[in-house]
Coordinates of C-alpha atoms in Angstrom, one line a residue:
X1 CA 0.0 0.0 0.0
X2 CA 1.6 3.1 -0.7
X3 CA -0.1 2.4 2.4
X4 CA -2.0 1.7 0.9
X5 CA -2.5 2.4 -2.6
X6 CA -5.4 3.6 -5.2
X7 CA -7.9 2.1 -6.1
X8 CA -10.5 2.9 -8.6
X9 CA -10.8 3.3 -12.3
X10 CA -7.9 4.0 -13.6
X11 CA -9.2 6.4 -16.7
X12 CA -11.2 8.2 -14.3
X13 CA -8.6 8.7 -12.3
X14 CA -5.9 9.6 -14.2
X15 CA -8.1 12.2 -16.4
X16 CA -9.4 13.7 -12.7
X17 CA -5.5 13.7 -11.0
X18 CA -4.5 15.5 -14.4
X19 CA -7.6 18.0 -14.1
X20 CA -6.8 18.6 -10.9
X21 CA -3.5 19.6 -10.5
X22 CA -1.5 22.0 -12.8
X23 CA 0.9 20.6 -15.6
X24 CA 3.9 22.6 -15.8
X25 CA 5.9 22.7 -19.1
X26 CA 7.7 19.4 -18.7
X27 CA 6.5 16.2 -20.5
X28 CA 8.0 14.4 -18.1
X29 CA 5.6 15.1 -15.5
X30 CA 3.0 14.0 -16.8
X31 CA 4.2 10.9 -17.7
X32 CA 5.0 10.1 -13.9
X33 CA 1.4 10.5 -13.1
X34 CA 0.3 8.1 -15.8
X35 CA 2.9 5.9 -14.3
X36 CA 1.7 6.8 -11.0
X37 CA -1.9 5.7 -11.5
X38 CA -1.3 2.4 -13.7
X39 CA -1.2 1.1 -10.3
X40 CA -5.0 1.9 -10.1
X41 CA -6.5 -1.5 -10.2
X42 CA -9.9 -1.7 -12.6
X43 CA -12.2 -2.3 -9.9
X44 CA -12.5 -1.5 -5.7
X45 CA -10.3 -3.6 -3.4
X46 CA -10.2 -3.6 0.8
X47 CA -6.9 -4.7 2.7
X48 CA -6.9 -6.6 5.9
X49 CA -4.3 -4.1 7.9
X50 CA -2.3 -4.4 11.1
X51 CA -1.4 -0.8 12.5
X52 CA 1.0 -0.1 15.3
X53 CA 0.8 2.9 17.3
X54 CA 4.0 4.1 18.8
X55 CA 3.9 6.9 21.2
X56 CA 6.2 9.8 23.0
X57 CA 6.9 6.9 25.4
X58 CA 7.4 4.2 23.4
X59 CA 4.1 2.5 24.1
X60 CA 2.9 0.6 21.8
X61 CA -0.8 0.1 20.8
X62 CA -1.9 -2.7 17.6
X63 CA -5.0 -2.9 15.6
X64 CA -6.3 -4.7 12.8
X65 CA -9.0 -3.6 10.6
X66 CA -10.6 -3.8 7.1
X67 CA -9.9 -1.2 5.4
X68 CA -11.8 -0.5 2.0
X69 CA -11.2 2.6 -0.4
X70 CA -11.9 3.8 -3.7
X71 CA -12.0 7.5 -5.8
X72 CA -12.5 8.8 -8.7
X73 CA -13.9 12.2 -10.2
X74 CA -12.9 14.4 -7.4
X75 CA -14.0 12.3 -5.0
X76 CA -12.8 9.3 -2.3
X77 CA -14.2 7.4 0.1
X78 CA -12.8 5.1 2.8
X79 CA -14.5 2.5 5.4
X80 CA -12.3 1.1 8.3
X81 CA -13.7 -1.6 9.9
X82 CA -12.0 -3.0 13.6
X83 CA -11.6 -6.4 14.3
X84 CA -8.8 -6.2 17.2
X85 CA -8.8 -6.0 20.2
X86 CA -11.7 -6.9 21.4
X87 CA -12.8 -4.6 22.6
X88 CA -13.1 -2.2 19.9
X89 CA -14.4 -5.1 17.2
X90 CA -17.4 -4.3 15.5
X91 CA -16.4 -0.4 15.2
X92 CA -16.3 1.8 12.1
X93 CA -15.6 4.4 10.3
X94 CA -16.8 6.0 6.4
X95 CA -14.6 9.2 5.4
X96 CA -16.6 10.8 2.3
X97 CA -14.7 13.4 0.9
X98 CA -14.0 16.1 -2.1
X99 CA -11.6 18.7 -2.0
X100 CA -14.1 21.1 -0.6
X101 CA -16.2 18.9 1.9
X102 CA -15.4 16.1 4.8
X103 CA -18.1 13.6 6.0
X104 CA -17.6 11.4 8.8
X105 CA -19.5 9.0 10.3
X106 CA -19.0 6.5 13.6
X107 CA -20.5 3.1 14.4
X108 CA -19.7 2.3 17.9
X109 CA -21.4 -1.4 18.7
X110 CA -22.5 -0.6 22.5
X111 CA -24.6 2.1 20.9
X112 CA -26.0 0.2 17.9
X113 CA -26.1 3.0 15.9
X114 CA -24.1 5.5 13.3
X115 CA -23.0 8.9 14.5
X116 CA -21.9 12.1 12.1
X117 CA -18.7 13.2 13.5
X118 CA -18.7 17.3 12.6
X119 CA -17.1 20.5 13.5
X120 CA -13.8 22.5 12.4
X121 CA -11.4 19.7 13.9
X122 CA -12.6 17.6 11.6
X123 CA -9.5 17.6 9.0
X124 CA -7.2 17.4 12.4
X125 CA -8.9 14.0 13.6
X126 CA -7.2 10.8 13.4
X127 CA -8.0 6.6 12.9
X128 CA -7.8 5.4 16.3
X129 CA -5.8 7.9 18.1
X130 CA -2.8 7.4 15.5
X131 CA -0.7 9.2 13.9
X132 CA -2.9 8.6 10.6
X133 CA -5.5 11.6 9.9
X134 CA -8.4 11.8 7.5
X135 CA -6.1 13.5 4.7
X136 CA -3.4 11.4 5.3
X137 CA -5.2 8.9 4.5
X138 CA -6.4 10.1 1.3
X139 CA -2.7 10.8 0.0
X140 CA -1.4 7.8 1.3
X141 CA -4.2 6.3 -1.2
X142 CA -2.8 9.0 -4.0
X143 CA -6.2 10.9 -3.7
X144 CA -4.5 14.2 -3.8
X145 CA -6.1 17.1 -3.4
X146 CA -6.1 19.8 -6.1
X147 CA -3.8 22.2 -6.5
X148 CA -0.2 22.7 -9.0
X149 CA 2.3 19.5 -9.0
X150 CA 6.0 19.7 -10.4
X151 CA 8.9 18.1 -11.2
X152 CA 11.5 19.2 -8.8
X153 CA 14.4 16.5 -10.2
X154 CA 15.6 13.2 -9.9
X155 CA 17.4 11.4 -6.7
X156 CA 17.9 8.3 -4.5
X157 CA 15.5 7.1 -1.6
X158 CA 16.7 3.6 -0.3
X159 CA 19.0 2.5 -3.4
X160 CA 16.6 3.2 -5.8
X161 CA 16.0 6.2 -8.2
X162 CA 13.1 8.4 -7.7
X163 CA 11.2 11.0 -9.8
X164 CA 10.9 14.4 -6.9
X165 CA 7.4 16.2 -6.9
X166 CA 5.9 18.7 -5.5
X167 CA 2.4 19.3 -4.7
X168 CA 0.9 23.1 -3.5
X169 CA -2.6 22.7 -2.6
X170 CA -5.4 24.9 -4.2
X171 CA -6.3 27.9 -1.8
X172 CA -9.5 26.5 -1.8
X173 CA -8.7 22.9 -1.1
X174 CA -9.2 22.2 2.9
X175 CA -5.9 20.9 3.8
X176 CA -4.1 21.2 6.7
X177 CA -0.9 21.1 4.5
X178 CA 0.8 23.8 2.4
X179 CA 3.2 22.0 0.4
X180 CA 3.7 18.1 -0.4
X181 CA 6.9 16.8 -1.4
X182 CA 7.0 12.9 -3.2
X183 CA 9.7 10.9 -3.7
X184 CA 8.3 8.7 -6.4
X185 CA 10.0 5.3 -7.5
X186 CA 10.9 5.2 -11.0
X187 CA 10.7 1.3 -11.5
X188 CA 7.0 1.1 -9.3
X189 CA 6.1 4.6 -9.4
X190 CA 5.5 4.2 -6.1
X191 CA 5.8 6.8 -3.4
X192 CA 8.7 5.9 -1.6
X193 CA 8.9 9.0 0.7
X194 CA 6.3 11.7 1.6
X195 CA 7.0 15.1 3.3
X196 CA 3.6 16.9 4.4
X197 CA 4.5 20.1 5.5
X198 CA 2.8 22.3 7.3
X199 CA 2.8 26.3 8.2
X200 CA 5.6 27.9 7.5
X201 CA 7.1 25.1 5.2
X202 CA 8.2 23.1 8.4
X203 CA 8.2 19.0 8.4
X204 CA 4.9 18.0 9.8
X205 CA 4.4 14.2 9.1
X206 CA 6.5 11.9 6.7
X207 CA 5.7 8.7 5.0
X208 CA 8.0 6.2 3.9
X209 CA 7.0 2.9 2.3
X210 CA 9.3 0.2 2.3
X211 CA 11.3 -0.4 -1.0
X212 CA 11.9 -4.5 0.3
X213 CA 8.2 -4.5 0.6
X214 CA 7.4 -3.6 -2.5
X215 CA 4.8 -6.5 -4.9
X216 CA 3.4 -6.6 -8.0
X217 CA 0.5 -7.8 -8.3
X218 CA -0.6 -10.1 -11.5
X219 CA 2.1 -8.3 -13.5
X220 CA -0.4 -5.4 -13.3
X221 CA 0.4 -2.6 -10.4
X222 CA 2.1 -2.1 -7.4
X223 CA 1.7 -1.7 -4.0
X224 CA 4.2 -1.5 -0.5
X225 CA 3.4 -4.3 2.2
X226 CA 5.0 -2.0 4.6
X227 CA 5.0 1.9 5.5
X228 CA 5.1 4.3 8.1
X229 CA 3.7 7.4 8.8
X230 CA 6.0 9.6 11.6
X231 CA 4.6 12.9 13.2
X232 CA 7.6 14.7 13.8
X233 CA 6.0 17.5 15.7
X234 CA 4.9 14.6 18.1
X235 CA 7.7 12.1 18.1
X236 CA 5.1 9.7 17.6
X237 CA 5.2 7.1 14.6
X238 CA 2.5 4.6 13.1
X239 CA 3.4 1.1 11.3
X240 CA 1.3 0.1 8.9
X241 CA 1.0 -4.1 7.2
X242 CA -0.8 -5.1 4.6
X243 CA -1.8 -9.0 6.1
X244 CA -4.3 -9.6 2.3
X245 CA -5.4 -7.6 0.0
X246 CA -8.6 -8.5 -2.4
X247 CA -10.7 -7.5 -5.0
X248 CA -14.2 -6.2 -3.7
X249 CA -17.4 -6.8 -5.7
X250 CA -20.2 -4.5 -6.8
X251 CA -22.7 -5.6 -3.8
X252 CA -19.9 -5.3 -1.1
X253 CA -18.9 -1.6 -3.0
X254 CA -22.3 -0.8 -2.4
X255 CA -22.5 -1.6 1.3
X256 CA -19.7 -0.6 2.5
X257 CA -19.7 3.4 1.2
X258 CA -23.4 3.6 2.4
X259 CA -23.4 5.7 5.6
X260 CA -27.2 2.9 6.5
X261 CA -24.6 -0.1 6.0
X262 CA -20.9 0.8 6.2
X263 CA -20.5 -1.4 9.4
X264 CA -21.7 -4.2 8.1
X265 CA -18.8 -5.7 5.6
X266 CA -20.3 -9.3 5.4

């Protein structure tokens, strides 16, 4: 997974990413984003995740979840569904989301029922208590937000060559980030590194999938089994595994982006 990467249409995609974000006068650019999203698969697919939660002290808290995801035409939605520990199986989450609006909704068990989570904080909320926010999430799935992407050069991230880009969001994208720096794989065109930076152009959180953990799948796209998001303002870090990935079908699509049936994965 990039952490996880995209997921949805790749035509669509690819045509909205390119819409989206400003071209500047070098070919080359534009060809990494193709590149980028050929790892689009054709169809939706979840991931059966383990995330570790590392705090100021060292502590260390683990989760698994479904996690489901797919975007296209401005658009992304996500559903995170627990099932460890215990006590926190049955729980979900649905982030719907455009560059202009965030929708949020809870299913806690004990209550039986779904919840609209609202308010500013929103965009500064995170899965679980992690390190991983709302946005984050998005990118981490290469839903970025609109706004004027360049190629800054070429370099190395873990022995490997990379493509360098940089991503300003649109004034009028909500974002809690002013700038976006990728180091993008040349061979996967896979971000290998991510700098999201916040006010004043200081290091806020960084990504880094791991090169070793990279896979093909069916000869077709790429994705990292392995990746880690740090919050450097927070010395705080979150692991993320990909245990299985799968295709999902039309029915379960349907389900599990509905805020009536999101829970309910089966």
């Amino acid at each position: 997974m990039s952490i996880i990467d995209s997921i949805i249409r790749k035509t669509a995609l690819i045509s909205g990413l390119l819409a989206s974000t400003q071209i500047w006068a070098q070919p080359q650019i534009q060809s990494v984003l193709e590149c980028m999203h050929a790892n689009v698969p054709d169809t939706a697919q979840f991931q059966n995740l383990q995330i570790s939660y590392v705090n100021r002290l060292q502590e260390t808290s683990t989760y698994e979840l479904q996690l489901f995801a797919q975007h296209g035409k401005g658009e992304f939605e996500a559903t995170a569904i627990i099932k460890k520990p215990a006590r926190l199986t049955g729980g979900a989450y649905l982030l719907r989301s455009t560059s202009e609006n965030y929708q949020v909704y809870m299913y806690a068990p004990s209550l039986g029922q779904v919840r609209r989570v609202s308010g500013d904080g929103i965009t500064k909320a995170t899965l679980l208590g992690t390190d991983l926010g709302w946005e984050d999430l998005q990118i981490m799935y290469n839903a970025f937000m609109e706004g004027s992407m360049s190629l800054k050069g070429e370099a190395e991230v873990q022995g490997r060559p990379v493509y360098q880009l940089q991503l300003i969001p649109s004034p009028k994208t909500i974002s809690v980030y002013n700038r976006i720096y990728l180091d993008v794989d040349k061979e996967s065109c896979i971000p290998l590194e991510i700098r999201l930076m916040a006010q004043g152009d200081q290091l806020h959180k960084r990504f880094m999938a791991d090169a070793n953990s990279l896979i093909k799948v069916e000869g077709k796209y790429w994705y990292a089994s392995r990746s880690q998001l740090t919050d450097v303002r927070e010395g705080t870090r979150t692991e993320v595994t990909v245990l299985t990935q799968a295709e999902a079908d039309e029915k379960l699509r349907a389900r599990v982006f509905n805020p009536k049936s999101f829970y309910n994965s089966r």
